[in-house]
């Protein structure tokens, strides 16, 4: 009696056991499993039996004595399958051993492991019938759908910033996995992944941005680790996220698209997605030492010398299959089109192919045959009828009074330079030389040196001639691109600067697509 004092309550029993309170602040309890055990109700462990768990109905009867043999001067007492633990720094809280949270805690070496002592009771009633329990080194979180998983450190702080289980990430579905580059770690959640490295801290990736990130190689790719969480509420419902090696932008219209390097620098200088370019529409495509990336409003290109921006134009039709004639992979394509039949005024757009995508180099106006274009498949006929042909034609040679620096084979004209215009002759629609000027043959020297200087610089459009086709007699001849912008007998004429720039940039195999707009654009 000296130890327990006198009984101050009656003995109370239920099917699991019996207990009686004594005057010195001790409960004496008995169970078939544990026999007689004492609970010091004025101590920390005994105090929470009643103060936190509502007595033995919540904890079960004690099945062991209180033992103060744990680390950090900690104590523990068993209550059947419920264990109450105490340390000076954590206070006293119980762990339900058969539960998923308690089982994971035990497998993580309990108080000896990274979690340390519990610092809260198990709390349920979360979203999706979830529960959690806090520990010195983190928490264990459980739901029926996700199971029990440890949440701790920087990853837990990032999860908290996203709203815990109520945010877009939902519950964790894995433990931390630390097998990434530079000793990095990751943890999977229902709605995404939190990534961590010593250099970047912990940041989450989810949704469309996560999908694109994984396609680019994740942490092992050029993007590396995320350096911030995604930032949303951008114009047109967009989001973006920074990574070590670039950014990923997302919008409902474009999906998730990465940008990096020189094009990222150029995009930033223009105001990012707030510029006329809008959001990226594709990843970058690189080939032959140059890169291109499509945006809602145009394109960015990169070469070792510079990054440039280009707005959407008629050249975009070449990329989108919205043109009826082939480019045959030409490095450059000159689009020349009139608004309708019978018109000689034409819009002229010079398109440059960068890494497989056409962008606009320049735009100007020009003139075609004085009678306008013939319909597709209809020969332009003799030049005296002043019609231009419709179609896609290669350019393989140039001519004039002095090479302006073209890569095309260049023919230097002389007083005997002629172009055959008399059908059913061996020279029809071919260059030849003669001291005479007969019939419909063209005296190229005359047109080059005269006041109009049409042929001072020009390129041959391979209409009705090899390599595009065999020559058909009287189907049309001498279809050129030349200087002196006036209505022509079937050629395309431009301002002198445009012809000379075209020649300086052209290579064999470039093409000219020409016709009425509705005949060439889909």
mmCIF file of C-alpha atoms in Angstrom, residues 125-406:
data_model
loop_
_atom_site.group_PDB
_atom_site.id
_atom_site.type_symbol
_atom_site.label_atom_id
_atom_site.label_comp_id
_atom_site.label_asym_id
_atom_site.label_seq_id
_atom_site.Cartn_x
_atom_site.Cartn_y
_atom_site.Cartn_z
ATOM 1 C CA UNK A 125 -10.944 13.147 -41.418
ATOM 2 C CA UNK A 126 -8.787 14.457 -44.272
ATOM 3 C CA UNK A 127 -9.753 14.540 -47.927
ATOM 4 C CA UNK A 128 -10.534 11.084 -49.257
ATOM 5 C CA UNK A 129 -10.780 9.662 -45.693
ATOM 6 C CA UNK A 130 -7.080 10.292 -45.143
ATOM 7 C CA UNK A 131 -5.060 10.418 -41.904
ATOM 8 C CA UNK A 132 -1.668 11.681 -40.790
ATOM 9 C CA UNK A 133 0.625 11.726 -37.789
ATOM 10 C CA UNK A 134 3.419 14.200 -37.158
ATOM 11 C CA UNK A 135 6.875 13.240 -35.944
ATOM 12 C CA UNK A 136 10.012 15.161 -35.045
ATOM 13 C CA UNK A 137 11.432 14.471 -38.493
ATOM 14 C CA UNK A 138 8.313 14.759 -40.641
ATOM 15 C CA UNK A 139 4.946 13.065 -40.970
ATOM 16 C CA UNK A 140 3.357 9.871 -42.153
ATOM 17 C CA UNK A 141 0.364 10.448 -44.413
ATOM 18 C CA UNK A 142 -2.190 7.800 -45.368
ATOM 19 C CA UNK A 143 -5.311 7.483 -47.498
ATOM 20 C CA UNK A 144 -7.154 4.412 -48.791
ATOM 21 C CA UNK A 145 -6.146 5.288 -52.347
ATOM 22 C CA UNK A 146 -2.477 6.104 -51.761
ATOM 23 C CA UNK A 147 -1.378 4.041 -48.781
ATOM 24 C CA UNK A 148 0.975 5.320 -46.062
ATOM 25 C CA UNK A 149 4.090 7.324 -46.956
ATOM 26 C CA UNK A 150 6.615 9.491 -45.165
ATOM 27 C CA UNK A 151 6.602 13.234 -45.861
ATOM 28 C CA UNK A 152 9.559 15.240 -44.591
ATOM 29 C CA UNK A 153 12.086 18.009 -45.138
ATOM 30 C CA UNK A 154 12.121 20.289 -48.159
ATOM 31 C CA UNK A 155 9.722 18.047 -50.026
ATOM 32 C CA UNK A 156 7.160 18.354 -47.252
ATOM 33 C CA UNK A 157 7.574 22.121 -47.237
ATOM 34 C CA UNK A 158 6.988 22.243 -50.989
ATOM 35 C CA UNK A 159 3.960 19.975 -50.637
ATOM 36 C CA UNK A 160 2.655 22.325 -47.939
ATOM 37 C CA UNK A 161 3.066 25.305 -50.288
ATOM 38 C CA UNK A 162 0.846 23.477 -52.777
ATOM 39 C CA UNK A 163 -1.912 22.901 -50.208
ATOM 40 C CA UNK A 164 -0.952 19.444 -48.931
ATOM 41 C CA UNK A 165 -3.476 16.758 -49.995
ATOM 42 C CA UNK A 166 -6.023 19.438 -50.904
ATOM 43 C CA UNK A 167 -3.788 20.866 -53.624
ATOM 44 C CA UNK A 168 -3.028 19.665 -57.104
ATOM 45 C CA UNK A 169 -0.507 17.079 -55.950
ATOM 46 C CA UNK A 170 -2.899 15.082 -53.750
ATOM 47 C CA UNK A 171 -1.374 12.434 -51.477
ATOM 48 C CA UNK A 172 2.146 10.979 -51.768
ATOM 49 C CA UNK A 173 2.194 7.576 -53.445
ATOM 50 C CA UNK A 174 5.866 6.699 -52.917
ATOM 51 C CA UNK A 175 8.715 7.253 -50.504
ATOM 52 C CA UNK A 176 11.573 9.599 -51.334
ATOM 53 C CA UNK A 177 13.794 8.029 -53.977
ATOM 54 C CA UNK A 178 17.313 9.471 -54.029
ATOM 55 C CA UNK A 179 18.891 8.105 -57.202
ATOM 56 C CA UNK A 180 18.946 11.252 -59.349
ATOM 57 C CA UNK A 181 21.917 13.122 -60.823
ATOM 58 C CA UNK A 182 23.937 15.104 -58.263
ATOM 59 C CA UNK A 183 22.427 13.019 -55.442
ATOM 60 C CA UNK A 184 18.966 14.353 -56.199
ATOM 61 C CA UNK A 185 15.706 12.950 -54.859
ATOM 62 C CA UNK A 186 12.110 12.701 -55.944
ATOM 63 C CA UNK A 187 8.782 11.730 -54.447
ATOM 64 C CA UNK A 188 5.728 10.766 -56.444
ATOM 65 C CA UNK A 189 2.262 12.104 -55.647
ATOM 66 C CA UNK A 190 -1.179 11.396 -57.034
ATOM 67 C CA UNK A 191 -0.975 14.543 -59.134
ATOM 68 C CA UNK A 192 2.714 15.005 -59.839
ATOM 69 C CA UNK A 193 6.281 14.734 -58.563
ATOM 70 C CA UNK A 194 8.401 16.764 -56.165
ATOM 71 C CA UNK A 195 12.059 16.922 -57.214
ATOM 72 C CA UNK A 196 14.952 17.937 -54.953
ATOM 73 C CA UNK A 197 18.646 18.640 -55.332
ATOM 74 C CA UNK A 198 21.110 20.465 -53.126
ATOM 75 C CA UNK A 199 21.489 23.186 -55.758
ATOM 76 C CA UNK A 200 17.789 23.791 -56.433
ATOM 77 C CA UNK A 201 15.819 22.757 -53.359
ATOM 78 C CA UNK A 202 12.461 21.017 -53.695
ATOM 79 C CA UNK A 203 9.958 21.926 -56.405
ATOM 80 C CA UNK A 204 7.031 20.088 -57.898
ATOM 81 C CA UNK A 205 6.186 19.279 -61.489
ATOM 82 C CA UNK A 206 2.728 18.186 -62.549
ATOM 83 C CA UNK A 207 0.206 18.083 -65.361
ATOM 84 C CA UNK A 208 1.174 18.920 -68.913
ATOM 85 C CA UNK A 209 4.454 20.503 -67.855
ATOM 86 C CA UNK A 210 5.501 17.280 -66.123
ATOM 87 C CA UNK A 211 4.613 15.258 -69.214
ATOM 88 C CA UNK A 212 6.754 17.418 -71.477
ATOM 89 C CA UNK A 213 9.552 17.503 -68.874
ATOM 90 C CA UNK A 214 9.676 13.706 -68.853
ATOM 91 C CA UNK A 215 9.710 13.622 -72.666
ATOM 92 C CA UNK A 216 12.792 15.865 -72.578
ATOM 93 C CA UNK A 217 14.594 13.430 -70.276
ATOM 94 C CA UNK A 218 13.534 14.788 -66.873
ATOM 95 C CA UNK A 219 16.425 15.458 -64.473
ATOM 96 C CA UNK A 220 18.778 13.574 -66.799
ATOM 97 C CA UNK A 221 17.885 15.787 -69.771
ATOM 98 C CA UNK A 222 19.029 19.280 -70.661
ATOM 99 C CA UNK A 223 16.389 20.873 -68.420
ATOM 100 C CA UNK A 224 17.830 19.400 -65.205
ATOM 101 C CA UNK A 225 15.966 20.028 -61.955
ATOM 102 C CA UNK A 226 13.097 22.489 -61.526
ATOM 103 C CA UNK A 227 14.171 25.683 -59.755
ATOM 104 C CA UNK A 228 10.671 26.909 -58.881
ATOM 105 C CA UNK A 229 7.108 25.643 -58.937
ATOM 106 C CA UNK A 230 4.918 26.395 -61.928
ATOM 107 C CA UNK A 231 3.501 29.903 -62.148
ATOM 108 C CA UNK A 232 -0.024 30.148 -63.520
ATOM 109 C CA UNK A 233 -2.700 32.817 -63.959
ATOM 110 C CA UNK A 234 -0.917 34.002 -67.091
ATOM 111 C CA UNK A 235 -2.664 35.506 -70.150
ATOM 112 C CA UNK A 236 -5.031 33.104 -71.906
ATOM 113 C CA UNK A 237 -4.904 30.669 -68.990
ATOM 114 C CA UNK A 238 -1.206 29.870 -69.336
ATOM 115 C CA UNK A 239 1.504 28.667 -66.947
ATOM 116 C CA UNK A 240 5.268 28.406 -67.010
ATOM 117 C CA UNK A 241 7.998 26.771 -64.931
ATOM 118 C CA UNK A 242 11.729 27.400 -64.678
ATOM 119 C CA UNK A 243 14.295 24.608 -64.760
ATOM 120 C CA UNK A 244 18.081 24.654 -64.543
ATOM 121 C CA UNK A 245 18.358 24.411 -68.325
ATOM 122 C CA UNK A 246 15.359 26.417 -69.541
ATOM 123 C CA UNK A 247 11.620 26.828 -69.161
ATOM 124 C CA UNK A 248 8.455 25.002 -70.060
ATOM 125 C CA UNK A 249 5.411 27.060 -71.030
ATOM 126 C CA UNK A 250 1.888 25.693 -71.063
ATOM 127 C CA UNK A 251 -1.410 27.051 -72.364
ATOM 128 C CA UNK A 252 -4.716 25.395 -73.239
ATOM 129 C CA UNK A 253 -4.141 26.225 -76.895
ATOM 130 C CA UNK A 254 -0.516 25.061 -77.230
ATOM 131 C CA UNK A 255 0.051 22.450 -74.552
ATOM 132 C CA UNK A 256 3.434 22.303 -72.796
ATOM 133 C CA UNK A 257 6.485 23.374 -74.797
ATOM 134 C CA UNK A 258 10.113 23.887 -73.671
ATOM 135 C CA UNK A 259 12.466 26.703 -74.614
ATOM 136 C CA UNK A 260 16.156 27.104 -73.884
ATOM 137 C CA UNK A 261 19.470 28.611 -74.895
ATOM 138 C CA UNK A 262 19.780 31.370 -77.456
ATOM 139 C CA UNK A 263 16.107 31.249 -78.364
ATOM 140 C CA UNK A 264 15.193 31.578 -74.683
ATOM 141 C CA UNK A 265 17.392 34.693 -74.470
ATOM 142 C CA UNK A 266 15.753 36.180 -77.569
ATOM 143 C CA UNK A 267 12.252 35.306 -76.323
ATOM 144 C CA UNK A 268 13.025 36.961 -72.983
ATOM 145 C CA UNK A 269 14.254 40.142 -74.697
ATOM 146 C CA UNK A 270 10.921 40.364 -76.505
ATOM 147 C CA UNK A 271 8.798 40.041 -73.374
ATOM 148 C CA UNK A 272 8.225 36.288 -73.342
ATOM 149 C CA UNK A 273 4.621 35.180 -73.967
ATOM 150 C CA UNK A 274 3.429 38.774 -73.678
ATOM 151 C CA UNK A 275 5.044 39.577 -77.034
ATOM 152 C CA UNK A 276 3.452 39.105 -80.443
ATOM 153 C CA UNK A 277 4.880 35.583 -80.499
ATOM 154 C CA UNK A 278 2.573 34.400 -77.701
ATOM 155 C CA UNK A 279 3.220 30.925 -76.303
ATOM 156 C CA UNK A 280 5.580 28.331 -77.857
ATOM 157 C CA UNK A 281 3.615 25.960 -80.078
ATOM 158 C CA UNK A 282 6.277 23.254 -80.574
ATOM 159 C CA UNK A 283 9.649 22.280 -79.104
ATOM 160 C CA UNK A 284 12.714 23.512 -80.949
ATOM 161 C CA UNK A 285 13.839 21.551 -83.995
ATOM 162 C CA UNK A 286 17.522 21.570 -84.912
ATOM 163 C CA UNK A 287 19.283 20.408 -88.055
ATOM 164 C CA UNK A 288 22.543 21.270 -89.751
ATOM 165 C CA UNK A 289 23.720 23.632 -87.030
ATOM 166 C CA UNK A 290 20.540 25.728 -86.943
ATOM 167 C CA UNK A 291 17.331 25.587 -84.920
ATOM 168 C CA UNK A 292 13.751 26.815 -85.229
ATOM 169 C CA UNK A 293 10.811 26.942 -82.860
ATOM 170 C CA UNK A 294 7.198 27.737 -83.705
ATOM 171 C CA UNK A 295 5.048 30.056 -81.589
ATOM 172 C CA UNK A 296 1.435 31.117 -81.756
ATOM 173 C CA UNK A 297 2.394 34.318 -83.543
ATOM 174 C CA UNK A 298 5.474 33.316 -85.477
ATOM 175 C CA UNK A 299 8.884 31.700 -85.141
ATOM 176 C CA UNK A 300 12.267 32.037 -83.497
ATOM 177 C CA UNK A 301 15.370 30.786 -85.246
ATOM 178 C CA UNK A 302 18.881 30.240 -83.960
ATOM 179 C CA UNK A 303 22.181 29.967 -85.754
ATOM 180 C CA UNK A 304 25.666 30.347 -84.280
ATOM 181 C CA UNK A 305 25.627 33.968 -85.441
ATOM 182 C CA UNK A 306 22.239 35.143 -84.109
ATOM 183 C CA UNK A 307 18.738 34.377 -82.868
ATOM 184 C CA UNK A 308 15.934 36.047 -84.833
ATOM 185 C CA UNK A 309 12.182 36.411 -84.613
ATOM 186 C CA UNK A 310 9.717 36.121 -87.465
ATOM 187 C CA UNK A 311 5.987 36.779 -87.534
ATOM 188 C CA UNK A 312 3.487 34.450 -89.117
ATOM 189 C CA UNK A 313 3.196 34.975 -92.856
ATOM 190 C CA UNK A 314 2.297 33.223 -96.059
ATOM 191 C CA UNK A 315 5.454 31.151 -95.460
ATOM 192 C CA UNK A 316 3.636 29.506 -92.547
ATOM 193 C CA UNK A 317 1.376 27.826 -95.105
ATOM 194 C CA UNK A 318 4.393 25.882 -96.325
ATOM 195 C CA UNK A 319 4.829 24.412 -92.826
ATOM 196 C CA UNK A 320 1.169 23.640 -92.263
ATOM 197 C CA UNK A 321 0.316 21.872 -95.511
ATOM 198 C CA UNK A 322 -1.830 24.813 -96.562
ATOM 199 C CA UNK A 323 -0.339 25.149 -100.028
ATOM 200 C CA UNK A 324 -1.203 23.181 -103.135
ATOM 201 C CA UNK A 325 2.252 22.958 -104.682
ATOM 202 C CA UNK A 326 5.405 21.194 -103.456
ATOM 203 C CA UNK A 327 8.536 22.923 -102.232
ATOM 204 C CA UNK A 328 10.691 19.837 -102.877
ATOM 205 C CA UNK A 329 12.635 20.681 -99.728
ATOM 206 C CA UNK A 330 13.973 23.909 -101.232
ATOM 207 C CA UNK A 331 16.157 26.063 -98.981
ATOM 208 C CA UNK A 332 14.276 29.150 -100.184
ATOM 209 C CA UNK A 333 10.876 29.614 -101.795
ATOM 210 C CA UNK A 334 9.606 32.776 -103.451
ATOM 211 C CA UNK A 335 5.803 32.990 -103.232
ATOM 212 C CA UNK A 336 4.329 35.224 -105.902
ATOM 213 C CA UNK A 337 0.561 35.573 -106.041
ATOM 214 C CA UNK A 338 -2.098 37.829 -107.461
ATOM 215 C CA UNK A 339 -5.476 38.488 -105.872
ATOM 216 C CA UNK A 340 -7.378 37.334 -108.989
ATOM 217 C CA UNK A 341 -7.140 36.544 -112.654
ATOM 218 C CA UNK A 342 -6.362 39.380 -115.068
ATOM 219 C CA UNK A 343 -4.188 41.202 -112.548
ATOM 220 C CA UNK A 344 -0.489 41.859 -113.013
ATOM 221 C CA UNK A 345 0.094 43.262 -109.516
ATOM 222 C CA UNK A 346 1.417 40.517 -107.202
ATOM 223 C CA UNK A 347 2.426 40.092 -103.596
ATOM 224 C CA UNK A 348 5.896 38.581 -103.274
ATOM 225 C CA UNK A 349 7.095 36.787 -100.131
ATOM 226 C CA UNK A 350 10.589 35.355 -99.835
ATOM 227 C CA UNK A 351 10.639 32.313 -97.521
ATOM 228 C CA UNK A 352 13.730 30.858 -95.859
ATOM 229 C CA UNK A 353 13.876 27.261 -94.609
ATOM 230 C CA UNK A 354 15.524 26.929 -91.194
ATOM 231 C CA UNK A 355 15.852 23.418 -89.755
ATOM 232 C CA UNK A 356 12.927 22.269 -91.879
ATOM 233 C CA UNK A 357 10.586 25.209 -91.160
ATOM 234 C CA UNK A 358 9.914 28.129 -93.477
ATOM 235 C CA UNK A 359 10.046 31.684 -92.130
ATOM 236 C CA UNK A 360 9.727 34.983 -93.916
ATOM 237 C CA UNK A 361 12.899 36.702 -95.073
ATOM 238 C CA UNK A 362 11.201 39.651 -96.748
ATOM 239 C CA UNK A 363 8.027 40.821 -98.414
ATOM 240 C CA UNK A 364 7.579 43.183 -101.332
ATOM 241 C CA UNK A 365 5.334 43.715 -104.316
ATOM 242 C CA UNK A 366 6.039 42.775 -107.895
ATOM 243 C CA UNK A 367 4.502 42.442 -111.325
ATOM 244 C CA UNK A 368 3.681 39.421 -113.458
ATOM 245 C CA UNK A 369 2.305 39.075 -116.972
ATOM 246 C CA UNK A 370 0.240 42.035 -118.090
ATOM 247 C CA UNK A 371 -2.656 39.626 -118.726
ATOM 248 C CA UNK A 372 -2.243 37.982 -115.293
ATOM 249 C CA UNK A 373 -1.948 34.267 -114.536
ATOM 250 C CA UNK A 374 -3.202 31.344 -116.526
ATOM 251 C CA UNK A 375 -5.159 28.762 -114.475
ATOM 252 C CA UNK A 376 -3.341 25.701 -113.075
ATOM 253 C CA UNK A 377 -2.413 23.189 -115.754
ATOM 254 C CA UNK A 378 -2.927 25.683 -118.584
ATOM 255 C CA UNK A 379 0.156 26.696 -120.599
ATOM 256 C CA UNK A 380 1.070 30.361 -120.502
ATOM 257 C CA UNK A 381 1.594 30.275 -124.265
ATOM 258 C CA UNK A 382 3.553 32.718 -126.430
ATOM 259 C CA UNK A 383 4.967 35.767 -124.642
ATOM 260 C CA UNK A 384 2.987 38.084 -126.914
ATOM 261 C CA UNK A 385 -0.112 37.019 -124.976
ATOM 262 C CA UNK A 386 1.450 38.350 -121.726
ATOM 263 C CA UNK A 387 0.331 35.491 -119.424
ATOM 264 C CA UNK A 388 2.288 34.021 -116.529
ATOM 265 C CA UNK A 389 2.102 30.287 -115.708
ATOM 266 C CA UNK A 390 0.759 28.880 -112.422
ATOM 267 C CA UNK A 391 2.793 26.291 -110.523
ATOM 268 C CA UNK A 392 5.931 25.458 -108.547
ATOM 269 C CA UNK A 393 9.184 25.786 -110.480
ATOM 270 C CA UNK A 394 12.824 25.262 -109.603
ATOM 271 C CA UNK A 395 15.553 27.845 -110.083
ATOM 272 C CA UNK A 396 18.891 26.471 -111.180
ATOM 273 C CA UNK A 397 20.690 29.298 -113.002
ATOM 274 C CA UNK A 398 21.052 33.070 -113.133
ATOM 275 C CA UNK A 399 22.251 35.631 -115.659
ATOM 276 C CA UNK A 400 23.179 39.277 -116.015
ATOM 277 C CA UNK A 401 25.945 41.787 -116.512
ATOM 278 C CA UNK A 402 27.970 40.838 -113.419
ATOM 279 C CA UNK A 403 27.689 38.202 -110.747
ATOM 280 C CA UNK A 404 26.243 39.815 -107.595
ATOM 281 C CA UNK A 405 27.512 36.947 -105.435
ATOM 282 C CA UNK A 406 25.028 34.187 -106.197
#
